[in-house]
Amino acid sequence: MINKIRKHVDNLFKTFEQDEHTLDTKEELISNLLERIDDSIESGMNEEDAFNKAIGNLGSKSELKKIFNFKSLESFNFEYKMNNTLVIIATIVYIIIGFVFDLWHPGWVVFLVAMAFSEFNYKSKKSYFLPSMTILYVFVGIMWNLWHPGWIIFPIGFLLIATMNKKYGSMLL
């Protein structure tokens, strides 16, 4: 019986992200279903009817997702597709900049810009650092043709990010 229940619950949960919260909830749900089935069998119901009753009271995937606030895998697939789209766009722009304007060397900055804006979140202060560093790097490169030594902006920026929430972290610089 436990294998039958586990198979049914695994089927319900296969479209959810398998994080710790989901796995804990899944195990708790399996044990609750087993208890319900045992109680129904003790009250005189046969095993198949008890299973069907317990599963019928469980609810649908959408109800489980709503009740337990699970993350579905579809949203992760969208993020993955979006990142693939940014890589494709960055590659096309890089090739155009290289062939049309013969700017192969500074053209790779397109990949930095794509990476900088792929994880951008308006509400998070940390998400402003990478786009700011990239813009500053491009500005220094274009204005003074300091592409090679200009990369030092990135380690400094990452140190700022790492020490941002610490009391005296910015003094390390």
Tab-separated table of C-alpha atoms in Angstrom:
chain	number	residue	atom	x	y	z
A	1	MET	CA	0.000	0.000	0.000
A	2	ILE	CA	2.823	2.414	0.858
A	3	ASN	CA	4.328	1.961	-2.618
A	4	LYS	CA	0.986	2.782	-4.213
A	5	ILE	CA	0.628	5.934	-2.089
A	6	ARG	CA	4.240	6.993	-2.702
A	7	LYS	CA	3.778	6.529	-6.459
A	8	HIS	CA	0.608	8.650	-6.444
A	9	VAL	CA	2.193	11.438	-4.359
A	10	ASP	CA	5.374	11.377	-6.477
A	11	ASN	CA	3.180	11.823	-9.541
A	12	LEU	CA	1.428	14.808	-7.922
A	13	PHE	CA	4.735	16.438	-6.952
A	14	LYS	CA	6.745	15.825	-10.111
A	15	THR	CA	6.037	19.325	-11.505
A	16	PHE	CA	7.145	21.090	-8.321
A	17	GLU	CA	10.677	22.169	-7.443
A	18	GLN	CA	12.185	19.455	-5.260
A	19	ASP	CA	13.531	21.676	-2.468
A	20	GLU	CA	13.591	20.866	1.248
A	21	HIS	CA	10.140	22.366	1.901
A	22	THR	CA	8.543	20.313	-0.869
A	23	LEU	CA	10.231	17.058	0.154
A	24	ASP	CA	9.262	17.517	3.821
A	25	THR	CA	5.665	18.253	2.877
A	26	LYS	CA	5.611	15.246	0.574
A	27	GLU	CA	6.785	12.866	3.325
A	28	GLU	CA	4.298	14.334	5.797
A	29	LEU	CA	1.507	13.965	3.253
A	30	ILE	CA	2.404	10.304	2.672
A	31	SER	CA	2.317	9.550	6.398
A	32	ASN	CA	-1.039	11.362	6.775
A	33	LEU	CA	-2.492	9.388	3.863
A	34	LEU	CA	-1.318	6.141	5.444
A	35	GLU	CA	-2.973	7.101	8.751
A	36	ARG	CA	-6.238	7.984	6.997
A	37	ILE	CA	-6.233	4.707	5.103
A	38	ASP	CA	-5.485	2.730	8.285
A	39	ASP	CA	-8.303	4.520	10.120
A	40	SER	CA	-10.742	3.799	7.293
A	41	ILE	CA	-9.721	0.118	7.189
A	42	GLU	CA	-10.182	-0.154	10.989
A	43	SER	CA	-13.681	1.281	10.652
A	44	GLY	CA	-14.603	-1.533	8.246
A	45	MET	CA	-13.797	-0.146	4.790
A	46	ASN	CA	-11.862	-2.308	2.338
A	47	GLU	CA	-8.315	-1.299	1.327
A	48	GLU	CA	-9.153	-0.077	-2.193
A	49	ASP	CA	-12.086	2.083	-1.040
A	50	ALA	CA	-9.983	3.526	1.790
A	51	PHE	CA	-7.229	4.416	-0.683
A	52	ASN	CA	-9.682	6.057	-3.097
A	53	LYS	CA	-11.325	8.028	-0.272
A	54	ALA	CA	-7.985	9.295	1.071
A	55	ILE	CA	-6.747	10.249	-2.401
A	56	GLY	CA	-10.088	11.894	-3.222
A	57	ASN	CA	-9.797	14.125	-0.154
A	58	LEU	CA	-6.226	15.089	-1.061
A	59	GLY	CA	-7.024	17.642	-3.750
A	60	SER	CA	-5.550	18.542	-7.122
A	61	LYS	CA	-2.044	19.692	-8.051
A	62	SER	CA	-3.151	23.307	-8.323
A	63	GLU	CA	-4.777	23.179	-4.871
A	64	LEU	CA	-1.627	21.653	-3.341
A	65	LYS	CA	0.523	24.298	-5.026
A	66	LYS	CA	-1.702	27.063	-3.682
A	67	ILE	CA	-1.986	25.655	-0.139
A	68	PHE	CA	1.693	24.857	0.368
A	69	ASN	CA	3.133	27.647	-1.798
A	70	PHE	CA	5.193	25.296	-3.977
A	71	LYS	CA	7.294	26.584	-6.855
A	72	SER	CA	6.513	24.858	-10.110
A	73	LEU	CA	9.194	23.814	-12.557
A	74	GLU	CA	7.571	25.794	-15.379
A	75	SER	CA	8.812	29.076	-13.881
A	76	PHE	CA	12.351	27.712	-13.792
A	77	ASN	CA	12.072	26.618	-17.414
A	78	PHE	CA	11.034	30.172	-18.311
A	79	GLU	CA	14.093	31.615	-16.547
A	80	TYR	CA	16.331	29.113	-18.308
A	81	LYS	CA	14.800	29.963	-21.700
A	82	MET	CA	15.170	33.680	-20.939
A	83	ASN	CA	18.866	33.244	-20.155
A	84	ASN	CA	19.318	31.270	-23.382
A	85	THR	CA	17.607	34.082	-25.277
A	86	LEU	CA	19.964	36.654	-23.743
A	87	VAL	CA	22.997	34.576	-24.726
A	88	ILE	CA	21.733	34.260	-28.301
A	89	ILE	CA	21.022	38.003	-28.544
A	90	ALA	CA	24.438	38.855	-27.043
A	91	THR	CA	26.173	36.536	-29.516
A	92	ILE	CA	24.357	38.068	-32.493
A	93	VAL	CA	25.147	41.609	-31.327
A	94	TYR	CA	28.808	40.619	-30.768
A	95	ILE	CA	29.083	39.219	-34.296
A	96	ILE	CA	27.433	42.307	-35.791
A	97	ILE	CA	29.729	44.658	-33.837
A	98	GLY	CA	32.741	42.617	-34.919
A	99	PHE	CA	31.975	42.283	-38.607
A	100	VAL	CA	30.263	45.619	-39.273
A	101	PHE	CA	32.344	47.948	-37.076
A	102	ASP	CA	35.474	45.777	-36.732
A	103	LEU	CA	35.329	46.138	-32.935
A	104	TRP	CA	36.066	42.565	-31.911
A	105	HIS	CA	38.119	43.459	-28.850
A	106	PRO	CA	35.643	45.731	-27.013
A	107	GLY	CA	32.669	43.879	-28.491
A	108	TRP	CA	32.813	41.137	-25.869
A	109	VAL	CA	31.469	43.673	-23.380
A	110	VAL	CA	28.058	42.782	-24.829
A	111	PHE	CA	28.260	39.534	-22.839
A	112	LEU	CA	28.963	41.480	-19.640
A	113	VAL	CA	25.945	43.684	-20.305
A	114	ALA	CA	23.733	40.632	-20.950
A	115	MET	CA	24.941	39.016	-17.732
A	116	ALA	CA	24.530	42.253	-15.783
A	117	PHE	CA	20.909	42.688	-16.765
A	118	SER	CA	19.869	39.020	-16.686
A	119	GLU	CA	19.582	38.959	-12.878
A	120	PHE	CA	18.449	42.566	-12.422
A	121	ASN	CA	15.830	43.213	-9.744
A	122	TYR	CA	14.534	46.747	-9.156
A	123	LYS	CA	13.966	46.177	-5.440
A	124	SER	CA	17.409	44.810	-4.597
A	125	LYS	CA	20.264	47.259	-4.079
A	126	LYS	CA	22.820	44.569	-4.906
A	127	SER	CA	21.405	44.045	-8.378
A	128	TYR	CA	22.409	47.610	-9.341
A	129	PHE	CA	26.130	46.937	-8.840
A	130	LEU	CA	26.866	44.673	-11.806
A	131	PRO	CA	25.077	46.893	-14.365
A	132	SER	CA	26.765	49.960	-12.830
A	133	MET	CA	30.196	48.339	-12.966
A	134	THR	CA	29.630	47.277	-16.567
A	135	ILE	CA	28.526	50.767	-17.596
A	136	LEU	CA	31.524	52.296	-15.811
A	137	TYR	CA	33.849	49.786	-17.505
A	138	VAL	CA	32.445	50.612	-20.949
A	139	PHE	CA	32.682	54.357	-20.213
A	140	VAL	CA	36.344	54.133	-19.140
A	141	GLY	CA	37.128	51.936	-22.142
A	142	ILE	CA	35.529	54.261	-24.651
A	143	MET	CA	36.713	57.560	-23.139
A	144	TRP	CA	40.349	56.688	-22.400
A	145	ASN	CA	40.800	53.416	-24.302
A	146	LEU	CA	41.652	51.634	-21.047
A	147	TRP	CA	39.966	48.336	-21.772
A	148	HIS	CA	42.688	46.118	-20.351
A	149	PRO	CA	43.341	47.828	-16.981
A	150	GLY	CA	39.692	48.787	-16.656
A	151	TRP	CA	38.718	45.256	-15.575
A	152	ILE	CA	39.877	46.195	-12.049
A	153	ILE	CA	36.433	47.777	-11.633
A	154	PHE	CA	34.880	44.307	-11.293
A	155	PRO	CA	36.916	42.977	-8.332
A	156	ILE	CA	36.376	46.276	-6.522
A	157	GLY	CA	32.648	46.081	-7.194
A	158	PHE	CA	32.439	42.469	-6.030
A	159	LEU	CA	34.257	43.423	-2.818
A	160	LEU	CA	31.676	46.158	-2.288
A	161	ILE	CA	28.864	43.655	-2.800
A	162	ALA	CA	30.445	41.143	-0.414
A	163	THR	CA	30.936	43.728	2.328
A	164	MET	CA	27.732	45.684	1.773
A	165	ASN	CA	25.775	44.332	4.756
A	166	LYS	CA	28.677	44.100	7.177
A	167	LYS	CA	29.167	46.816	9.788
A	168	TYR	CA	32.694	47.886	8.816
A	169	GLY	CA	32.943	45.990	5.531
A	170	SER	CA	33.446	48.955	3.228
A	171	MET	CA	36.485	50.027	5.251
A	172	LEU	CA	38.329	46.962	3.917
A	173	LEU	CA	38.720	48.742	0.631
